[in-house]
Amino acid sequence: MLNHSRQNRNASYSCHPKVRWVVEIDGVLLIHHELEKKKKLGYPEAAVWDLATQGFAYARMVDLITRIASVGFREAENIVNGCLESLAEQGFLQKTE
Amino acid sequence: MFDNVFFIPVFDKFILHAPLHGVTALVNEKAAQELAGGRTFAKGSPLYEINKELSVPAAAPPVREGPPEAFFLGLVTTRNCNLSCAYCGFGASAAPKSAMTLDQAVAAVDWMVENSLQAGKRELNIHFFGGEPFLAWDLVEVVVHKARWEAAKHGLVPHFETSTNGILPEKRARFVGDYFDVVVLSLDGFREYHDRNRAMTADRGSFEWVCETARIWSEMPAKLCLRTCVTADSVSHLEDIGRWYCEAFKPDTVNFDTLQTWPESMAAGLFPPDPYEFASHFVKARKAIRAYGVETVYAADYTPEPRHSFCPVGKDTIIVTPNGRLNNCYLLEKDWQVRGLDLNLGAINNNQELEINRDAVNRLRKHVTLKPSCESCFCKWSCAGGCHVNHSYPNAVLDADFCIQSRVITACSLLEELGELEMAESLAAGRPAMEALSTRINYCEQIPVC
């Protein structure tokens, strides 16, 4: 995970241009119009999605997740890395180094 | 004589208004005299049923008891602001740039979750105030997501409201439109009024930006309330302003309230409107706006549910200031201290725990029930004395203008509720009728024989 966090520190993520989302009471529903698939994000993933698409830098995202999830830095890093990579793999986020 | 039964003169009739009984009726002078005089009526007489209902003692809304049950959690994220409004009494443009810490905000959300659960509430209710609350953007992100996550865990429905000047980047505006339930956006009418009142800098108004934000929010899930501070200059245009709001944007609510006089507003040459003119134009604007299916609000207007307070004060509301103080009001402490008021309920301590003074909570619960100047006014259970800091503070001589406009608007609302739309319009159209109604000292006394 350390390697992943190093990779993500220098990366930025943006929403795939064909993805739209709907805020729901307990998370976010992502809709990928090109791949014709949907994905429901609960918390904390919904928070990571929002922070990433708002354009927050990686370090700030991790810092804010420590407060949102009431966890330490390492755990927050794990949450952020896991979520960013998973969403990028599934095509909802685009990664730029 | 009955308790809390008021007779409001309107032309040659009276509105009989008994808010605690839930009775409102339009009666002629003879009927008013007989009811007020305590006459008994024969069964089958039209006044028999009214008299019977009024004869049953009606209880005032209960004074809160027990542990604090916050009406909502208010977060004054910062006193800083990105506008330089000519009438600002918050000193926002010169306020410190500092914001509440994230730790304090998280502690406040955790407390509110616990408090909502203990009180058996369904909603987790959080309101943002400023300055301009969205200048502390990271804090907004943390609070919104923390609260939504906690709400989901505990089966609560998150509810967010905010007051804002609308000067924020589009991406953030879209976040607000998605995640907030109610957005109260300050827009002071047409460009000439708005830019004079709400400038970004000495030579740049905020009108274009605010309109763009209003257009964004018009298309988003958050309910949009356009809040207009009405001045002597803008009052005669309220109907046109209301129509323009409804055509240019998609507000759910339009709020007209009058300018609160501060040294800053006087220095800028801005003055509140004449209260009769305000009431008259408010009622006309409300009619124009209603045609679009939009509600028009005046803070001290009639509400069917009787209340001791028209604002957060006295309702256990916890409003966290940027320095971690817990107050019952979002105004500046110096403003209520000058009125001899103590609206502080505690503070967030160094361990990030909310320390709430139960005695202060109980004192303020009682404080809102004590308004001797309002005792015989028919608005006492809706306007409820208005702002505790600016209107009904201890030993206050009530603000005549505020009382006049509140009484006229309340009377018109009661008439509209009775289906007497034409009478409401006529009342608001003529100053003598408004004066006869609004300058009475006692609305409970026996009706004089004309």
XYZ file of N, CA and C in Angstrom, chain B residues 99-249:
453
model
N -11.022 30.537 10.580
C -12.235 29.727 10.523
C -12.238 28.768 11.713
N -13.391 28.222 11.973
C -13.512 27.163 12.968
C -12.548 26.027 12.587
N -11.979 25.357 13.584
C -11.078 24.258 13.237
C -11.885 23.032 12.811
N -11.252 22.170 12.021
C -11.936 20.948 11.592
C -12.271 20.071 12.796
N -11.377 20.053 13.791
C -11.640 19.247 14.986
C -12.886 19.737 15.716
N -13.025 21.039 15.801
C -14.225 21.586 16.462
C -15.484 21.224 15.677
N -15.388 21.335 14.360
C -16.560 21.030 13.528
C -16.960 19.561 13.675
N -15.964 18.678 13.672
C -16.244 17.246 13.816
C -16.859 16.966 15.193
N -16.308 17.598 16.225
C -16.856 17.405 17.574
C -18.315 17.848 17.629
N -18.603 18.959 16.961
C -19.979 19.477 16.972
C -20.929 18.521 16.248
N -20.475 17.968 15.123
C -21.327 17.019 14.381
C -21.568 15.770 15.241
N -20.501 15.249 15.847
C -20.664 14.055 16.700
C -21.676 14.319 17.818
N -21.561 15.514 18.423
C -22.492 15.863 19.505
C -23.932 15.908 18.976
N -24.089 16.487 17.802
C -25.442 16.653 17.249
C -26.063 15.306 16.894
N -25.241 14.384 16.406
C -25.754 13.034 16.100
C -26.288 12.406 17.381
N -25.469 12.474 18.427
C -25.849 11.891 19.721
C -27.109 12.573 20.261
N -27.136 13.891 20.174
C -28.274 14.639 20.694
C -29.555 14.314 19.917
N -29.435 14.191 18.607
C -30.616 13.879 17.784
C -31.144 12.489 18.113
N -30.223 11.542 18.313
C -30.637 10.174 18.645
C -31.302 10.131 20.015
N -30.680 10.820 20.990
C -31.254 10.822 22.343
C -32.646 11.441 22.363
N -32.834 12.450 21.500
C -34.134 13.141 21.468
C -35.160 12.378 20.624
N -34.736 11.284 20.019
C -35.657 10.490 19.207
C -36.029 11.172 17.900
N -35.144 12.044 17.426
C -35.445 12.759 16.181
C -35.154 11.889 14.967
N -35.791 12.257 13.868
C -35.569 11.551 12.603
C -34.474 12.220 11.790
N -34.365 13.550 11.998
C -33.443 14.341 11.165
C -32.172 14.727 11.899
N -31.112 14.843 11.136
C -29.870 15.428 11.632
C -29.773 16.789 10.943
N -30.048 17.839 11.716
C -30.307 19.150 11.146
C -29.131 20.096 11.392
N -28.468 20.503 10.316
C -27.272 21.341 10.448
C -27.389 22.555 9.527
N -27.155 23.744 10.101
C -27.237 24.984 9.330
C -25.875 25.684 9.341
N -25.536 26.281 8.208
C -24.276 27.024 8.096
C -24.551 28.530 8.045
N -23.718 29.267 8.800
C -23.820 30.731 8.800
C -22.428 31.329 8.597
N -22.393 32.658 8.373
C -21.114 33.356 8.254
C -21.162 34.667 8.993
N -20.365 35.667 8.533
C -19.567 35.751 7.328
C -20.169 35.025 6.140
N -19.289 34.622 5.270
C -19.693 33.778 4.151
C -19.228 32.359 4.477
N -20.173 31.466 4.795
C -19.788 30.147 5.300
C -18.927 29.345 4.337
N -19.091 29.574 3.017
C -18.376 28.733 2.057
C -16.922 29.170 1.833
N -16.493 30.227 2.541
C -15.067 30.559 2.482
C -14.249 29.501 3.228
N -14.879 28.814 4.171
C -14.197 27.721 4.888
C -14.576 26.416 4.192
N -14.133 26.266 2.944
C -14.657 25.186 2.107
C -14.306 23.794 2.633
N -13.070 23.599 3.093
C -12.678 22.270 3.580
C -13.584 21.845 4.734
N -13.905 22.812 5.560
C -14.762 22.520 6.706
C -16.163 22.091 6.245
N -16.653 22.753 5.219
C -17.974 22.397 4.675
C -17.945 20.957 4.159
N -16.888 20.617 3.426
C -16.755 19.245 2.903
C -16.750 18.220 4.044
N -15.951 18.511 5.068
C -15.838 17.563 6.183
C -17.185 17.414 6.895
N -17.830 18.519 7.181
C -19.092 18.453 7.930
C -20.160 17.714 7.126
N -20.284 18.058 5.856
C -21.337 17.440 5.039
C -21.130 15.928 4.959
N -19.903 15.497 4.669
C -19.681 14.056 4.509
C -19.713 13.322 5.854
N -19.114 13.943 6.860
C -19.139 13.317 8.195
C -20.598 13.121 8.647
N -21.393 14.190 8.496
C -22.781 14.141 8.961
C -23.603 13.145 8.142
N -23.380 13.108 6.835
C -24.146 12.171 6.002
C -23.784 10.724 6.340
N -22.510 10.503 6.580
C -22.091 9.142 6.919
C -22.676 8.715 8.267
N -22.559 9.604 9.250
C -23.112 9.281 10.575
C -24.628 9.102 10.505
N -25.276 9.935 9.717
C -26.733 9.827 9.571
C -27.096 8.467 8.977
N -26.343 8.044 7.960
C -26.619 6.751 7.326
C -26.424 5.608 8.322
N -25.387 5.728 9.154
C -25.124 4.666 10.143
C -26.245 4.548 11.161
N -26.855 5.684 11.513
C -27.813 5.700 12.619
C -29.260 5.844 12.169
N -29.496 5.761 10.889
C -30.886 5.852 10.405
C -31.476 7.241 10.512
N -30.626 8.268 10.497
C -31.125 9.650 10.515
C -31.153 10.199 9.084
N -32.013 11.178 8.878
C -32.061 11.842 7.570
C -31.248 13.134 7.687
N -30.174 13.264 6.918
C -29.389 14.496 7.021
C -30.138 15.667 6.390
N -30.057 16.825 7.037
C -30.720 18.017 6.504
C -29.766 19.195 6.679
N -29.389 19.797 5.550
C -28.445 20.915 5.589
C -29.097 22.177 5.028
N -28.902 23.270 5.757
C -29.344 24.572 5.254
C -28.172 25.539 5.323
N -28.199 26.533 4.484
C -27.141 27.535 4.535
C -27.656 28.894 4.102
N -27.052 29.914 4.685
C -27.207 31.268 4.161
C -25.923 31.571 3.412
N -26.022 32.221 2.269
C -24.811 32.472 1.477
C -24.994 33.691 0.581
N -23.860 34.285 0.213
C -23.923 35.399 -0.744
C -23.802 34.901 -2.186
N -23.562 33.616 -2.376
C -23.535 33.045 -3.729
C -22.253 33.303 -4.504
N -21.254 33.895 -3.856
C -19.984 34.155 -4.553
C -19.060 32.970 -4.312
N -19.203 31.972 -5.137
C -18.359 30.780 -5.032
C -18.201 30.165 -6.421
N -17.105 29.417 -6.652
C -16.898 28.834 -7.983
C -18.007 27.860 -8.358
N -18.205 27.675 -9.660
C -19.317 26.847 -10.127
C -19.266 25.426 -9.553
N -18.076 24.861 -9.480
C -17.961 23.482 -8.990
C -18.498 23.368 -7.559
N -18.152 24.370 -6.766
C -18.631 24.353 -5.375
C -20.134 24.634 -5.317
N -20.590 25.519 -6.181
C -22.037 25.798 -6.216
C -22.808 24.515 -6.537
N -22.244 23.719 -7.439
C -22.921 22.464 -7.808
C -22.910 21.476 -6.640
N -21.813 21.456 -5.870
C -21.779 20.620 -4.664
C -22.915 21.037 -3.721
N -23.043 22.337 -3.498
C -24.077 22.850 -2.586
C -25.468 22.468 -3.107
N -25.664 22.636 -4.406
C -26.963 22.296 -5.000
C -27.301 20.830 -4.870
N -26.275 19.981 -4.856
C -26.486 18.539 -4.727
C -26.674 18.090 -3.275
N -25.864 18.657 -2.382
C -25.811 18.109 -1.024
C -26.663 18.858 -0.002
N -27.051 20.094 -0.308
C -27.829 20.868 0.664
C -29.320 20.738 0.361
N -30.110 20.911 1.409
C -31.566 20.832 1.255
C -32.171 22.200 0.998
N -31.665 23.217 1.696
C -32.187 24.577 1.533
C -31.009 25.545 1.442
N -31.045 26.397 0.422
C -30.017 27.417 0.259
C -30.695 28.779 0.281
N -30.325 29.605 1.250
C -30.873 30.960 1.329
C -29.839 31.898 0.707
N -30.168 32.381 -0.486
C -29.220 33.186 -1.264
C -29.635 34.659 -1.209
N -28.698 35.497 -0.799
C -28.998 36.935 -0.724
C -28.936 37.558 -2.107
N -30.064 38.112 -2.519
C -30.151 38.820 -3.798
C -31.078 40.007 -3.547
N -30.557 41.206 -3.688
C -31.325 42.393 -3.288
C -32.084 43.033 -4.435
N -32.646 42.212 -5.299
C -33.492 42.739 -6.355
C -32.694 43.063 -7.603
N -33.140 44.102 -8.324
C -32.502 44.454 -9.598
C -31.064 44.922 -9.371
N -30.307 44.919 -10.472
C -28.874 45.233 -10.403
C -28.593 46.530 -9.640
N -29.381 47.575 -9.917
C -29.066 48.875 -9.301
C -29.113 48.804 -7.777
N -30.064 48.023 -7.232
C -30.150 47.906 -5.760
C -29.111 46.924 -5.246
N -29.020 45.788 -5.930
C -28.116 44.733 -5.446
C -26.666 45.228 -5.425
N -26.225 45.827 -6.526
C -24.822 46.237 -6.598
C -24.516 47.397 -5.650
N -25.509 48.216 -5.393
C -25.282 49.295 -4.425
C -25.115 48.695 -3.024
N -25.970 47.718 -2.720
C -25.961 47.135 -1.366
C -24.845 46.122 -1.174
N -24.569 45.331 -2.215
C -23.743 44.135 -2.028
C -22.587 44.124 -3.027
N -21.622 44.967 -2.759
C -20.480 45.108 -3.674
C -19.382 44.113 -3.327
N -18.625 43.722 -4.364
C -17.442 42.896 -4.125
C -16.271 43.800 -3.753
N -16.124 44.866 -4.515
C -15.122 45.887 -4.218
C -15.786 47.227 -4.500
N -15.049 48.295 -4.287
C -15.637 49.630 -4.461
C -16.201 49.838 -5.869
N -15.577 49.197 -6.877
C -16.038 49.453 -8.244
C -16.591 48.203 -8.932
N -16.891 47.172 -8.151
C -17.418 45.958 -8.778
C -18.556 45.376 -7.942
N -19.713 45.280 -8.569
C -20.849 44.684 -7.886
C -20.819 43.165 -7.987
N -21.740 42.519 -7.278
C -21.757 41.050 -7.272
C -22.965 40.484 -8.021
N -23.760 41.387 -8.647
C -25.027 40.987 -9.249
C -24.885 39.839 -10.261
N -23.961 39.995 -11.222
C -23.844 38.995 -12.291
C -23.515 37.615 -11.723
N -22.559 37.593 -10.814
C -22.116 36.321 -10.234
C -23.247 35.667 -9.429
N -23.922 36.476 -8.641
C -25.008 35.930 -7.808
C -26.134 35.378 -8.694
N -26.448 36.104 -9.769
C -27.494 35.618 -10.687
C -27.069 34.291 -11.324
N -25.792 34.184 -11.683
C -25.315 32.939 -12.287
C -25.441 31.787 -11.282
N -25.082 32.056 -10.029
C -25.223 31.024 -8.993
C -26.698 30.660 -8.803
N -27.549 31.672 -8.820
C -28.995 31.405 -8.657
C -29.507 30.540 -9.802
N -28.977 30.765 -11.000
C -29.407 29.946 -12.147
C -28.951 28.489 -11.962
N -27.737 28.320 -11.460
C -27.244 26.953 -11.204
C -28.154 26.259 -10.184
N -28.430 26.948 -9.088
C -29.237 26.319 -8.035
C -30.692 26.131 -8.455
N -31.121 26.914 -9.428
C -32.500 26.757 -9.917
C -32.711 25.382 -10.549
N -31.635 24.787 -11.045
C -31.739 23.508 -11.752
C -31.294 22.334 -10.893
N -31.073 22.577 -9.610
C -30.503 21.513 -8.776
C -31.465 21.118 -7.653
N -31.176 19.997 -6.980
C -32.131 19.504 -5.981
C -32.373 20.436 -4.787
N -31.374 21.211 -4.365
C -31.564 22.070 -3.181
C -32.716 23.043 -3.407
N -33.499 23.285 -2.351
C -34.555 24.293 -2.453
C -33.916 25.667 -2.359
N -34.303 26.531 -3.269
C -33.690 27.859 -3.344
C -34.617 28.903 -2.729
N -34.090 29.610 -1.737
C -34.811 30.752 -1.162
C -34.033 32.009 -1.519
N -34.668 32.926 -2.229
C -34.013 34.199 -2.551
C -34.365 35.190 -1.453
N -33.341 35.651 -0.745
C -33.575 36.549 0.391
C -33.209 37.979 0.012
N -34.173 38.858 0.155
C -33.958 40.249 -0.246
C -34.076 41.178 0.943
N -33.052 41.983 1.113
C -33.071 43.016 2.150
C -33.702 44.255 1.518
N -34.861 44.635 2.013
C -35.638 45.707 1.383
C -35.276 47.048 2.027
N -34.990 48.019 1.171
C -34.634 49.365 1.645
C -35.697 50.363 1.192
N -35.527 51.602 1.654
C -36.457 52.660 1.237
C -36.428 52.822 -0.281
N -35.301 52.540 -0.897
C -35.184 52.702 -2.356
C -35.889 51.592 -3.127
N -35.816 50.377 -2.617
C -36.317 49.239 -3.408
C -37.757 48.860 -3.093
N -38.297 49.390 -2.006
C -39.593 48.878 -1.530
C -40.711 49.006 -2.567
N -40.719 50.065 -3.328
C -41.842 50.260 -4.255
C -41.749 49.330 -5.472
N -40.657 48.555 -5.557
C -40.485 47.657 -6.716
C -40.642 46.179 -6.349
N -41.153 45.901 -5.157
C -41.191 44.501 -4.710
C -41.982 43.587 -5.642
N -43.100 44.102 -6.181
C -43.904 43.246 -7.071
C -43.093 42.874 -8.308
N -42.440 43.887 -8.894
C -41.643 43.616 -10.109
C -40.453 42.721 -9.786
N -39.849 42.949 -8.648
C -38.704 42.113 -8.244
C -39.167 40.668 -8.079
N -40.295 40.492 -7.425
C -40.833 39.145 -7.203
C -41.123 38.433 -8.514
N -41.736 39.163 -9.447
C -42.043 38.558 -10.760
C -40.755 38.190 -11.486
N -39.794 39.082 -11.434
C -38.511 38.817 -12.127
C -37.833 37.588 -11.517
N -37.826 37.478 -10.195
C -37.233 36.291 -9.546
C -37.853 35.015 -10.121
N -39.179 35.036 -10.213
C -39.881 33.800 -10.613
C -39.676 33.486 -12.090
N -39.435 34.510 -12.887
C -39.231 34.272 -14.321
C -37.776 33.960 -14.659
N -36.847 34.586 -13.944
C -35.424 34.389 -14.250
C -34.847 33.147 -13.564
N -35.412 32.793 -12.416
C -34.891 31.663 -11.642
C -36.053 30.727 -11.283
